[in-house]
PDB file of C-alpha atoms in Angstrom:
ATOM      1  CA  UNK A   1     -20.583 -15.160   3.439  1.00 88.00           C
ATOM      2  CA  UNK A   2     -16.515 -15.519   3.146  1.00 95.00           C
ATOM      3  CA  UNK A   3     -13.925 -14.791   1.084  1.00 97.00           C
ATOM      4  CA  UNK A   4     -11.084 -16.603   1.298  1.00 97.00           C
ATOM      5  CA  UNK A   5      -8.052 -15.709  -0.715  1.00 97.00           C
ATOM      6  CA  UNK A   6      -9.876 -12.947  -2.454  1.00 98.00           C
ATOM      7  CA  UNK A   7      -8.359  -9.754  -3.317  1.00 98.00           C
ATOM      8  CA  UNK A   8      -9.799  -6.631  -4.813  1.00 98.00           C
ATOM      9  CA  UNK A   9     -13.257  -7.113  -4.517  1.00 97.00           C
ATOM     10  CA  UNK A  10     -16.812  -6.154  -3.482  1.00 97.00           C
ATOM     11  CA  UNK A  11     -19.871  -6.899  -0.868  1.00 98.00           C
ATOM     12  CA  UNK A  12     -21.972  -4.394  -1.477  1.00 98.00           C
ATOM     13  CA  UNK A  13     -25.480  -3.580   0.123  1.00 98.00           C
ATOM     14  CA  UNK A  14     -26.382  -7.290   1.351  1.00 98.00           C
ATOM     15  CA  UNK A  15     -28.523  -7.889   4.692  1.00 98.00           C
ATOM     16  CA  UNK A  16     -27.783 -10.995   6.372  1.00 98.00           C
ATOM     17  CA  UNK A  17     -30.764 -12.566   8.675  1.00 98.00           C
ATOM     18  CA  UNK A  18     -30.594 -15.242  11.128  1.00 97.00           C
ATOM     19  CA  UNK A  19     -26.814 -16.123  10.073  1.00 96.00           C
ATOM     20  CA  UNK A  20     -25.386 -18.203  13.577  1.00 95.00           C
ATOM     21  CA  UNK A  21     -22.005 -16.987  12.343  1.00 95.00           C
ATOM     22  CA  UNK A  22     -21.009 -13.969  10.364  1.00 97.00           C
ATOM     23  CA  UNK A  23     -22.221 -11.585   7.237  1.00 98.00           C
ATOM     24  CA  UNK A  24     -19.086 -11.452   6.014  1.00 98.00           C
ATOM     25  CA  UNK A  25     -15.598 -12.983   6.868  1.00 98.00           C
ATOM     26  CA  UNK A  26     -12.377 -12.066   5.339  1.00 98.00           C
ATOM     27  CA  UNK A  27     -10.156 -15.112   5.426  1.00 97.00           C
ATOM     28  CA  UNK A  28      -6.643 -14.581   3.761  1.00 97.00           C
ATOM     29  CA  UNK A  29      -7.811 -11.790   1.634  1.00 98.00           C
ATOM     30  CA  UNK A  30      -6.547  -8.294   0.467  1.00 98.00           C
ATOM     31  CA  UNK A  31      -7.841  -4.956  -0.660  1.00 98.00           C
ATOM     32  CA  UNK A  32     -11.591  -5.825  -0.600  1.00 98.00           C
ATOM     33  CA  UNK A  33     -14.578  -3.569   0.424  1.00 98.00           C
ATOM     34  CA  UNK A  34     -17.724  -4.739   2.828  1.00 98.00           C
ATOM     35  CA  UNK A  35     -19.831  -1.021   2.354  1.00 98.00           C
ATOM     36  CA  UNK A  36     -23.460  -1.093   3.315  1.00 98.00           C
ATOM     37  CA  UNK A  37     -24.090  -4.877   4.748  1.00 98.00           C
ATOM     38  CA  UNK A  38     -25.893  -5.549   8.195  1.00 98.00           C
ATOM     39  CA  UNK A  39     -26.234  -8.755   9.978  1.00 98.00           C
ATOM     40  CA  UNK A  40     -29.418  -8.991  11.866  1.00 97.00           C
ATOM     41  CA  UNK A  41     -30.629 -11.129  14.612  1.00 95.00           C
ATOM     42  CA  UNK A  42     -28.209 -14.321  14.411  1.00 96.00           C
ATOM     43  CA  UNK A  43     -29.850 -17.340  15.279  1.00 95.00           C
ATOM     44  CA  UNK A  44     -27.492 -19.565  17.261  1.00 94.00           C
ATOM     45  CA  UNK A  45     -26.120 -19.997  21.080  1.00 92.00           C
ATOM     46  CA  UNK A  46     -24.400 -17.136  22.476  1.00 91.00           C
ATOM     47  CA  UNK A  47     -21.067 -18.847  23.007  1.00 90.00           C
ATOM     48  CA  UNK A  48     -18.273 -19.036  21.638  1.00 86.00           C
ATOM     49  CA  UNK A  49     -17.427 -19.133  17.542  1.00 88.00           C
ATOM     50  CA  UNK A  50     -20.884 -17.655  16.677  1.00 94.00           C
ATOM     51  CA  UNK A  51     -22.265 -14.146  15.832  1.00 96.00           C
ATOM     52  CA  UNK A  52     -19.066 -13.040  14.413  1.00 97.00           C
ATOM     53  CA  UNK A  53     -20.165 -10.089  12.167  1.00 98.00           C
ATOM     54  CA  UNK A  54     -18.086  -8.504  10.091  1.00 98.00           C
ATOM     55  CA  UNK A  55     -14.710 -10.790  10.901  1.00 98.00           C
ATOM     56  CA  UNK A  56     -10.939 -10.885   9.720  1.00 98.00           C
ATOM     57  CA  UNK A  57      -9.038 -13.772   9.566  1.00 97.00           C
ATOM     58  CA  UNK A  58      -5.729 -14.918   8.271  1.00 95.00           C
ATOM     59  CA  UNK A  59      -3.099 -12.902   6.769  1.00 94.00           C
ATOM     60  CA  UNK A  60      -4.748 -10.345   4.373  1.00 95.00           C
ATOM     61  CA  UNK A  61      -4.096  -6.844   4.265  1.00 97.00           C
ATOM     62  CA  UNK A  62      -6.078  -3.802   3.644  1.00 98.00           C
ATOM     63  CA  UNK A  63      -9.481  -4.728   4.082  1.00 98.00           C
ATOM     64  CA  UNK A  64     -12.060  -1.845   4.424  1.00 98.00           C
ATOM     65  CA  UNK A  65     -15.539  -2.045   5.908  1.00 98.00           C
ATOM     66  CA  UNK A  66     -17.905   0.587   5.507  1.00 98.00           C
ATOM     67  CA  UNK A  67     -21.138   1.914   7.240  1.00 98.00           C
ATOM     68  CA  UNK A  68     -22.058  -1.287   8.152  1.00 98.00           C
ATOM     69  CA  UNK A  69     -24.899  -2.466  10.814  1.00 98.00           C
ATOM     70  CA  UNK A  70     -25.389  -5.255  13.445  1.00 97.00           C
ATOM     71  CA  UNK A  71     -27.613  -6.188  15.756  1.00 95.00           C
ATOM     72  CA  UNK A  72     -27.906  -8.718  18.276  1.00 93.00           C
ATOM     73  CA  UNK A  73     -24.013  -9.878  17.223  1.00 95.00           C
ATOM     74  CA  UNK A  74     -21.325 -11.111  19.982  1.00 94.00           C
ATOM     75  CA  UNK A  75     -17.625 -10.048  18.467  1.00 96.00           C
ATOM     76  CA  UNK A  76     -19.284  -7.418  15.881  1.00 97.00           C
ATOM     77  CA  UNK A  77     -15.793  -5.807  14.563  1.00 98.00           C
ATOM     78  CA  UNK A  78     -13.578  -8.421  15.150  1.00 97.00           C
ATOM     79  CA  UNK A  79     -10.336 -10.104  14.145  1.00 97.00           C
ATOM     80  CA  UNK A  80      -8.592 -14.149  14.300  1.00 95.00           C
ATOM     81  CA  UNK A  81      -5.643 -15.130  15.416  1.00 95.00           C
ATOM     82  CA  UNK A  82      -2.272 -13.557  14.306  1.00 95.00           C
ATOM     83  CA  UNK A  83      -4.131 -11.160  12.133  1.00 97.00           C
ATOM     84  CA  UNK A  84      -1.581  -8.880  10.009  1.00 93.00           C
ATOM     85  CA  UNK A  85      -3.461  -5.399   9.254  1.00 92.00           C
ATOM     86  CA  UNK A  86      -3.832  -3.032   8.311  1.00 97.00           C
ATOM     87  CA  UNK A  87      -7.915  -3.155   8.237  1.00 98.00           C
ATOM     88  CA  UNK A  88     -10.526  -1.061   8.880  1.00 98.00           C
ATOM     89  CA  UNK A  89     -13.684  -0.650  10.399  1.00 98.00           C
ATOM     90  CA  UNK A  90     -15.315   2.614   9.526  1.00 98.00           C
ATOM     91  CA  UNK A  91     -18.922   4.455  10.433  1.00 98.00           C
ATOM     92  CA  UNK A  92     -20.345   1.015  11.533  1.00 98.00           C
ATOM     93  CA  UNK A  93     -22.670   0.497  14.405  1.00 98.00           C
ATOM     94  CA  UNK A  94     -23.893  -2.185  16.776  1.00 96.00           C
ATOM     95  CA  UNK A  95     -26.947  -2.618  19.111  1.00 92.00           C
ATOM     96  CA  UNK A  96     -27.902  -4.950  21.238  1.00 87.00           C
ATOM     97  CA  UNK A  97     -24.508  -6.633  21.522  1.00 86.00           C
ATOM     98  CA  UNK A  98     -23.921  -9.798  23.282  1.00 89.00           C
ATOM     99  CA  UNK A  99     -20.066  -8.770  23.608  1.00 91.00           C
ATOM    100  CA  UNK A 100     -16.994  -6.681  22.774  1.00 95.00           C
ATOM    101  CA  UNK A 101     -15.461  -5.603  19.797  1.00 97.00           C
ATOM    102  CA  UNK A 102     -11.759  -5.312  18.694  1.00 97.00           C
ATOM    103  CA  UNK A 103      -9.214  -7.797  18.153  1.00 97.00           C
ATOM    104  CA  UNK A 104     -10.375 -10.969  19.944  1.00 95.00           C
ATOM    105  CA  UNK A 105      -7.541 -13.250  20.192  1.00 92.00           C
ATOM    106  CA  UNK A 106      -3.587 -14.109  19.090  1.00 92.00           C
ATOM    107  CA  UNK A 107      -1.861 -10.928  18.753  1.00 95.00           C
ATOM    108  CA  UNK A 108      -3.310  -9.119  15.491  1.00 97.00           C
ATOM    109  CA  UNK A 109      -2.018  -5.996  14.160  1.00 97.00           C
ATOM    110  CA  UNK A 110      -2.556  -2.655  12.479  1.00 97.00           C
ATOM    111  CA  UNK A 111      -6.522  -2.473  13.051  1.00 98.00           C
ATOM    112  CA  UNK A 112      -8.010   0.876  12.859  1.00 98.00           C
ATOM    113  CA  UNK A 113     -11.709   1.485  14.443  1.00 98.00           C
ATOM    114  CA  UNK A 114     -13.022   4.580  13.073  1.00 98.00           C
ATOM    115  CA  UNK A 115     -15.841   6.386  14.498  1.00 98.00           C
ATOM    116  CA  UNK A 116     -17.685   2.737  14.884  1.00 97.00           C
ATOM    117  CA  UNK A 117     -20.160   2.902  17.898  1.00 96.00           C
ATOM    118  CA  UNK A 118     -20.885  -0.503  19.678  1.00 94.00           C
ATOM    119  CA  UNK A 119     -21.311  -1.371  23.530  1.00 90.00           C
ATOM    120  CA  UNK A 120     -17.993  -2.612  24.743  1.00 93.00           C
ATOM    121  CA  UNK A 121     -14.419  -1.766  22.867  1.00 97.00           C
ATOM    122  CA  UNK A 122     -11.945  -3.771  24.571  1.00 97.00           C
ATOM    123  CA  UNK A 123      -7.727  -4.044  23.053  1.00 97.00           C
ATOM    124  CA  UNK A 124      -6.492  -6.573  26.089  1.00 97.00           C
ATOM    125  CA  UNK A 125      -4.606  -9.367  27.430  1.00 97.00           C
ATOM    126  CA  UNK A 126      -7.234 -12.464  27.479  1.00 94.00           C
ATOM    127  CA  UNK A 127      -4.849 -14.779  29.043  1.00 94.00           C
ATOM    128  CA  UNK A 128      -6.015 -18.061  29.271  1.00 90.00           C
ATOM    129  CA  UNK A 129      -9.814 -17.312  27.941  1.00 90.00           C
ATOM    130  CA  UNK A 130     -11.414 -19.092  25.261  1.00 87.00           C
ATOM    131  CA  UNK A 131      -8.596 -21.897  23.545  1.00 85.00           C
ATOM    132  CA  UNK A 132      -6.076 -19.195  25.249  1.00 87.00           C
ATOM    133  CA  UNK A 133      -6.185 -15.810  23.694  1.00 93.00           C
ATOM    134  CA  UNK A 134      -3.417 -14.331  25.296  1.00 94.00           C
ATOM    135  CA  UNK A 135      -2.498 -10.944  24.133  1.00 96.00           C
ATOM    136  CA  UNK A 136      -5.855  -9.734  21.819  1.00 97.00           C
ATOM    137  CA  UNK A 137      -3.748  -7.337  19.469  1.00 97.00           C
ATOM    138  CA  UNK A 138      -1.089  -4.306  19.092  1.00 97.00           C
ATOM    139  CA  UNK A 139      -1.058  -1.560  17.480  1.00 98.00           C
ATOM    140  CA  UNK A 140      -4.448  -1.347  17.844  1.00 98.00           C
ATOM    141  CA  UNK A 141      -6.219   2.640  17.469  1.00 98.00           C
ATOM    142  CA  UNK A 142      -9.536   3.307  18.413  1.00 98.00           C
ATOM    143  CA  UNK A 143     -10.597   6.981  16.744  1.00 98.00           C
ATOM    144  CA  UNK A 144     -13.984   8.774  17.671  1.00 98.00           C
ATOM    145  CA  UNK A 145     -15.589   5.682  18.935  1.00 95.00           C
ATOM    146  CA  UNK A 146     -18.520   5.964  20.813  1.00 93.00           C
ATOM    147  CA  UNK A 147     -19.188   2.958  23.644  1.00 92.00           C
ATOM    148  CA  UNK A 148     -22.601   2.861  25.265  1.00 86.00           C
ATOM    149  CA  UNK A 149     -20.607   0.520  27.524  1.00 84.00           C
ATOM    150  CA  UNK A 150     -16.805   0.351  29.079  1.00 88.00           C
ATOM    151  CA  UNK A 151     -13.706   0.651  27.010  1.00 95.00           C
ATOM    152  CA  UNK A 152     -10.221  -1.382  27.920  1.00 97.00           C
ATOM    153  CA  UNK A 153      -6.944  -0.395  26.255  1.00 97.00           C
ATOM    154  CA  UNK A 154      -4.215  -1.855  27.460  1.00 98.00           C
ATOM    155  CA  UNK A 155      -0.832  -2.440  26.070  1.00 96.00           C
ATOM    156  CA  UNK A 156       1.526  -4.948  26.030  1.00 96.00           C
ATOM    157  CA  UNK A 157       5.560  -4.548  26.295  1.00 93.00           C
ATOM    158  CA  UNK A 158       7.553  -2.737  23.480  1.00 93.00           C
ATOM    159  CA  UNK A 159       3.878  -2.137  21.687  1.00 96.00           C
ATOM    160  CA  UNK A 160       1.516   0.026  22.054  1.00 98.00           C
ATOM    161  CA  UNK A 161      -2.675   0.595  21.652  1.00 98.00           C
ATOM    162  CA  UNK A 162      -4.483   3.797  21.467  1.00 98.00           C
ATOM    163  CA  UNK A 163      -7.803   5.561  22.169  1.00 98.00           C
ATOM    164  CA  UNK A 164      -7.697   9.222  20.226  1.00 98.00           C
ATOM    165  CA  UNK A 165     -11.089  10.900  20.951  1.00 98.00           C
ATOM    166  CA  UNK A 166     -14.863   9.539  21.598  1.00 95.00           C
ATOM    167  CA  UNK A 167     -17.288   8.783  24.508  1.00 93.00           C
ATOM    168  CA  UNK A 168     -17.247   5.933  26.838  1.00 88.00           C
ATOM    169  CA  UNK A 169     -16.703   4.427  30.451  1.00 87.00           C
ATOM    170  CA  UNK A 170     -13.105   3.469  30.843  1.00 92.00           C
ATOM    171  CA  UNK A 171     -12.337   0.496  32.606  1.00 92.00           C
ATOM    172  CA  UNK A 172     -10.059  -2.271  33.214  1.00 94.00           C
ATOM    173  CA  UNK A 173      -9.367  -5.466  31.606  1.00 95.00           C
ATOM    174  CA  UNK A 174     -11.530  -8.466  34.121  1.00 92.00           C
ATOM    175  CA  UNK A 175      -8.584 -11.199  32.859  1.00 94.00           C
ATOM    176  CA  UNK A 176      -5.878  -8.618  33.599  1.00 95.00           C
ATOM    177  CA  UNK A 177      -6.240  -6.171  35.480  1.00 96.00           C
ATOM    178  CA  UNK A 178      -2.932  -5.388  36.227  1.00 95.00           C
ATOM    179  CA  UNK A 179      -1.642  -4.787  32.436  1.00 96.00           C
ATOM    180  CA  UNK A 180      -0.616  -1.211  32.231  1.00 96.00           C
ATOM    181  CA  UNK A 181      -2.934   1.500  30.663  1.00 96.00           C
ATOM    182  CA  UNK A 182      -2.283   2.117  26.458  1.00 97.00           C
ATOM    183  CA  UNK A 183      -2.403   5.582  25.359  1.00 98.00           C
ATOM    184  CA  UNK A 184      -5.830   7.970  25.952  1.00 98.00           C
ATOM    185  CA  UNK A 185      -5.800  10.638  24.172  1.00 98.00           C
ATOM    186  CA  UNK A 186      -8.948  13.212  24.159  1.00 97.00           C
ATOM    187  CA  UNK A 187     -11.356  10.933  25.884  1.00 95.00           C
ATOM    188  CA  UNK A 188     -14.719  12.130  26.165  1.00 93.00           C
ATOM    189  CA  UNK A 189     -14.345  14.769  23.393  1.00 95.00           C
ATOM    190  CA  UNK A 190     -14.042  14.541  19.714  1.00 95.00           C
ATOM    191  CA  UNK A 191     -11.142  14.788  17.867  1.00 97.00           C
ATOM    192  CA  UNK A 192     -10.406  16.865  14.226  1.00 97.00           C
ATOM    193  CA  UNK A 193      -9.862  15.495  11.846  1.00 97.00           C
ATOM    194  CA  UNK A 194     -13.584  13.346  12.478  1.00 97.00           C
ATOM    195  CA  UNK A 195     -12.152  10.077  10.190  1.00 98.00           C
ATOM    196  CA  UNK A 196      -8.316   9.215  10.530  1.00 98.00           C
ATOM    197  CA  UNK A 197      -9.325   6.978   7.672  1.00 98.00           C
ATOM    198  CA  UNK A 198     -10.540   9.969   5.192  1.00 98.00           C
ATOM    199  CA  UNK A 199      -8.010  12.302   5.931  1.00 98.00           C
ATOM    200  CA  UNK A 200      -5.456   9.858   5.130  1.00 98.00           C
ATOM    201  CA  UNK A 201      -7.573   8.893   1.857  1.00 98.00           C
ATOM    202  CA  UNK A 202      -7.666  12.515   0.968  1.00 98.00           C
ATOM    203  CA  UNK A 203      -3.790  12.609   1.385  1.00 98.00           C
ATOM    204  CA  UNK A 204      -3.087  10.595  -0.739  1.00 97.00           C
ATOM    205  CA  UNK A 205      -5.587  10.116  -3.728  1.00 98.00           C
ATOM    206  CA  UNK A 206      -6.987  13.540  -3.055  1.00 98.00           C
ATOM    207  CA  UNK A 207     -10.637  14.654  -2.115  1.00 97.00           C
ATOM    208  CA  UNK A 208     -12.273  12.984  -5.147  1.00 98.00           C
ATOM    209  CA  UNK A 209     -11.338   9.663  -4.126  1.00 97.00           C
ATOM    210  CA  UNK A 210     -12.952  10.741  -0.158  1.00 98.00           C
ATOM    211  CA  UNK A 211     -16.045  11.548  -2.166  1.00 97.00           C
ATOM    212  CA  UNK A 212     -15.653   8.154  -4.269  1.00 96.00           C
ATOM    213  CA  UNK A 213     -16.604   6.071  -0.879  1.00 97.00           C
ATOM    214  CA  UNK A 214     -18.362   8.525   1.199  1.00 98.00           C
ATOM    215  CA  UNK A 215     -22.237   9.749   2.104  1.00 98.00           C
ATOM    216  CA  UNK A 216     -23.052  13.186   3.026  1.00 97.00           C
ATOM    217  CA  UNK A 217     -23.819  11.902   6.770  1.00 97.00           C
ATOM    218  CA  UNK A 218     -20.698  10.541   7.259  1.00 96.00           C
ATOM    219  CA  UNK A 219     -18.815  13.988   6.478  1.00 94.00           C
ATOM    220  CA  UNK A 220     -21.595  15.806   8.848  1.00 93.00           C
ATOM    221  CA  UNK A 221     -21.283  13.224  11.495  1.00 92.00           C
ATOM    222  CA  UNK A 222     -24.989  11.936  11.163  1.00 95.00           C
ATOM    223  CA  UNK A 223     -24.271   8.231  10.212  1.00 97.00           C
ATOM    224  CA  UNK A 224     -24.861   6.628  13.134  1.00 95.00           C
ATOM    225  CA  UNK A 225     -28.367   7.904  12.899  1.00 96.00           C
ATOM    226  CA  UNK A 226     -28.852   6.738   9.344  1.00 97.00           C
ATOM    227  CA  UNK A 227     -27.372   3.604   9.858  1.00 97.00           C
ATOM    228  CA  UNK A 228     -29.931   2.694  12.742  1.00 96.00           C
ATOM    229  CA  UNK A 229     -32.702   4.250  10.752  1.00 96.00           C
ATOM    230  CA  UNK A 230     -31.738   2.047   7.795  1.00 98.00           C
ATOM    231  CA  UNK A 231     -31.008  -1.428  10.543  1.00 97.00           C
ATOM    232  CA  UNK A 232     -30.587  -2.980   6.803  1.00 98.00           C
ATOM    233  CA  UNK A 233     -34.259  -2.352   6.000  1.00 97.00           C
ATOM    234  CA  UNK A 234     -33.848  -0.861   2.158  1.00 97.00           C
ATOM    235  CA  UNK A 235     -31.310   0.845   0.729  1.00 97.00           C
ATOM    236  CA  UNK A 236     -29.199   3.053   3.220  1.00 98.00           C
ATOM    237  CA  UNK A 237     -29.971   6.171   0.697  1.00 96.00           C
ATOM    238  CA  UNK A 238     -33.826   6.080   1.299  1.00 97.00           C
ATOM    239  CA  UNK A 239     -33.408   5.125   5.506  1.00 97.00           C
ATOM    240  CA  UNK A 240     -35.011   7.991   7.977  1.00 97.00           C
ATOM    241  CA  UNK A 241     -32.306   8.531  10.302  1.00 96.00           C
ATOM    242  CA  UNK A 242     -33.100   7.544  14.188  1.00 93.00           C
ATOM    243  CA  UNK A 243     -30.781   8.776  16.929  1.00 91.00           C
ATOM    244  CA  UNK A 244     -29.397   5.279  18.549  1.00 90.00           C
ATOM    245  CA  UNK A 245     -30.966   4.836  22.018  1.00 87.00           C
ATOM    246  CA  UNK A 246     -28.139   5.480  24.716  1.00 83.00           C
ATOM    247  CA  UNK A 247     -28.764   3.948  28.363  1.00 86.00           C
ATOM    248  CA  UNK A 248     -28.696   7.181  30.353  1.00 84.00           C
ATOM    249  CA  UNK A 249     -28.407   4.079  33.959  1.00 90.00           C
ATOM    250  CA  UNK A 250     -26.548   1.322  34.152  1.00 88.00           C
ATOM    251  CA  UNK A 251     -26.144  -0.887  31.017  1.00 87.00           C
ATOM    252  CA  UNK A 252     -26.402  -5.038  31.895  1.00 87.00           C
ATOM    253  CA  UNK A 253     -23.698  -6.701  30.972  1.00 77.00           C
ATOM    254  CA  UNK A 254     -25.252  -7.901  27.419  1.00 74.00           C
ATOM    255  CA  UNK A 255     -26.543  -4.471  26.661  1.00 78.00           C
ATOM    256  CA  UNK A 256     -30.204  -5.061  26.638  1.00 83.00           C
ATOM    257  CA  UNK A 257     -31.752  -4.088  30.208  1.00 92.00           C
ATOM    258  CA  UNK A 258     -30.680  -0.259  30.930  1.00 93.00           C
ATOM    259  CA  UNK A 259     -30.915   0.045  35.238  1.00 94.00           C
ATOM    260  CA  UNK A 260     -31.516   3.306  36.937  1.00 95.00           C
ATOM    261  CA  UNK A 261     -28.374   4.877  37.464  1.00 92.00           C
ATOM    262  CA  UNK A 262     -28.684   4.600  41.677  1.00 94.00           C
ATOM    263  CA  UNK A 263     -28.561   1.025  41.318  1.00 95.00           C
ATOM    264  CA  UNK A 264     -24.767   1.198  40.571  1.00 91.00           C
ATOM    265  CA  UNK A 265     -25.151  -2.120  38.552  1.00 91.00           C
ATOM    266  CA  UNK A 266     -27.520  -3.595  36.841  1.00 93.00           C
ATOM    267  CA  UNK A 267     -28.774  -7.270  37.466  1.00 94.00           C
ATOM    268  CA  UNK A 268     -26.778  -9.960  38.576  1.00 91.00           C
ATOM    269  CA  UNK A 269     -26.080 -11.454  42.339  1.00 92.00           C
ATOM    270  CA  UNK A 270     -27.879  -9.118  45.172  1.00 95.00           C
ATOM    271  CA  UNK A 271     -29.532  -7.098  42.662  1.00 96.00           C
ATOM    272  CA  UNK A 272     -33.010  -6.867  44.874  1.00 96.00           C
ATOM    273  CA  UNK A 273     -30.863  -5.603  47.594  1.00 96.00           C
ATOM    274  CA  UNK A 274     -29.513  -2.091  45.331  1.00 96.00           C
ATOM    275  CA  UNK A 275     -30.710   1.299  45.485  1.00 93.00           C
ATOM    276  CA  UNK A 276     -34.434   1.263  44.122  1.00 90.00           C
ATOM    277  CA  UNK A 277     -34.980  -2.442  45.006  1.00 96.00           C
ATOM    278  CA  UNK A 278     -35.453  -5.566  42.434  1.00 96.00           C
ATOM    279  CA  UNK A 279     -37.860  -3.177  39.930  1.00 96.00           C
ATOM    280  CA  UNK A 280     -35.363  -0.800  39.304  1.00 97.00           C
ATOM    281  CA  UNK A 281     -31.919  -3.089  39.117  1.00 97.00           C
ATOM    282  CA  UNK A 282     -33.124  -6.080  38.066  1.00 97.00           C
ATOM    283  CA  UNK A 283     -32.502  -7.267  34.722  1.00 96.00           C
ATOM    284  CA  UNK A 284     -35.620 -10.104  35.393  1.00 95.00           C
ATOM    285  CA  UNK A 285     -38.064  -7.417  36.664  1.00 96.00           C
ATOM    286  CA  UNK A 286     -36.963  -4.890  34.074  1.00 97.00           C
ATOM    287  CA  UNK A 287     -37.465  -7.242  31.270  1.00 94.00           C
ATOM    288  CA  UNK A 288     -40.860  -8.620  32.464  1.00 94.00           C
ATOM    289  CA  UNK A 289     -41.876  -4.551  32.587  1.00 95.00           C
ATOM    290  CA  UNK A 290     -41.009  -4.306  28.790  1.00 93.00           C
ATOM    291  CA  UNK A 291     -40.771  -0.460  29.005  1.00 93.00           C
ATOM    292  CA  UNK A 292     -38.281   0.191  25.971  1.00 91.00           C
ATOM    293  CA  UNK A 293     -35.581   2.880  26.490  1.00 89.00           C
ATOM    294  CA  UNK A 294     -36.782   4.427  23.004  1.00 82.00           C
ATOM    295  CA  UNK A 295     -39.848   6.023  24.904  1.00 87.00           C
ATOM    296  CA  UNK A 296     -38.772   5.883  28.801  1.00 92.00           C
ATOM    297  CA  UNK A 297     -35.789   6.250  31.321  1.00 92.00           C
ATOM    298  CA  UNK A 298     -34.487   3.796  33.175  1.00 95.00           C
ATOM    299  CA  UNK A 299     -35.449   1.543  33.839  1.00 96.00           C
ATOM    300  CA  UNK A 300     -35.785   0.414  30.256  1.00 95.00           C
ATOM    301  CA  UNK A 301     -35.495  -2.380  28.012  1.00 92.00           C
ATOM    302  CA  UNK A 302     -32.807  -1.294  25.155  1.00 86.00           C
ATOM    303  CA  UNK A 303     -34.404  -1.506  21.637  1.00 77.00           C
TER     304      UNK A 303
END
């Protein structure tokens, strides 16, 4: 679904199935609301252009999305080329990623990811990936995230990106390495207020308008649960909340094979040779096991 050159409007409590490409793009478009949509199991390559979830584009400005699912996406939360912001991502999850989230290519601006839980969060200098992404975004904050996987926040000169609060592995950029840190703030903790996004709602239109586009989980901090519960299944009202399965190992790089934690990594070149041998780091042997992570540790097939 797209919207191009829309303003002011409304995609409300749609599940997308089997889309190759997105749920819902924003292309050129202002002031509209995505609340309540998932995109679930896209059915295309996992390259590039494809499994794009819920995906800004162009030069619109204040685009909300809210409690929103994916599963099996690439680029989940995500944003185009020269992207002007502000937009927001807010209480969304993603399992069973294929890829990062954040701004993706081309220098866009003003994004705000608000307690949004995914496997990989990354605000970085791409250089010549892809059709040469160069510098993903700036003024780029990530607020109470949670990442099952690694988290890179770089920044580039006379701009800056920020983590303030949530869980995660922090790491470094693999195209840059050498790009100098953003700004961490509270990492591994959370941070009060619990939405940036709310608190800033309530400061201006006051706490009816909060209670105008919220749930009672996401003011408790339970809507991560919900939202897996729900996996766009129903209405999100009448979902029974289920706490996301967190790899307690060592994640694979596409999130769905969860290694004992002695292996140090999970799968790839030399993986027989780790700690605990080909049936413990593995991705191969792991998957053949088809233990699920929901009902054993590591090592585990995510769910």
């Amino acid at each position: 679904m797209a919207l191009r050159g829309a303003a002011s409007s409304w995609v409300r409590r749609v599940t997308a199935v089997h889309f190759g490409y997105s749920a819902v793009t924003l292309d050129d478009s202002s002031f509209n609301t995505v609340e309540e949509v998932a995109q679930l199991d896209p059915i295309s390559q996992v390259a590039g252009g494809r499994r794009y979830s819920f995906y800004v584009a162009g030069s619109g400005v204040g685009n909300l999305f809210n409690r929103c699912f994916a599963r099996e996406g690439r680029h989940n939360f995500v944003t185009g080329s020269r992207v002007t912001g502000p937009h927001v991502w807010l209480d969304s999850l993603s399992v069973q990623n294929n890829s990062d989230e954040g701004p993706h290519h081309r220098w866009a601006t003003g994004l705000l990811f608000d307690n949004t839980s995914s496997q990989l969060f990354n605000a970085q200098n791409r250089a010549d990936s892809g059709t040469g992404h160069g510098w993903a975004g700036a003024q780029i904050l990530f607020w109470n995230l949670l990442a099952t996987g690694t988290v890179v926040r770089d920044a580039p000169s006379a701009a800056m990106n920020w983590v303030v609060g949530g869980f995660g592995t922090k790491a470094d950029s693999s195209f840059t390495p050498a790009e100098p840190d953003g700004w961490w703030e509270s990492w591994q903790t959370d941070v009060s207020p619990r939405s940036l996004y709310l608190a800033q709602l309530e400061d201006r239109l006051g706490a009816t308008a909060v209670a105008n586009v919220t749930i009672p989980e996401q003011l408790t901090g339970d809507i991560w649960s919900l939202l897996n519960g729900w996996a766009g299944e129903g209405l999100l009202a009448d979902a029974t909340p289920l706490d996301p399965v967190v790899c307690t190992g060592v994640l694979s790089s596409n999130g769905q094979v969860c290694c004992a934690a002695s292996c140090g990594a999970c799968g790839g070149t030399g993986c027989g040779g780790f700690p605990g041998g080909a049936d413990n780091c593995c991705t191969g042997s792991i998957t053949t096991a088809g233990l699920s992570c929901a009902t054993n540790p590591p090592p585990c097939v995510m769910p």
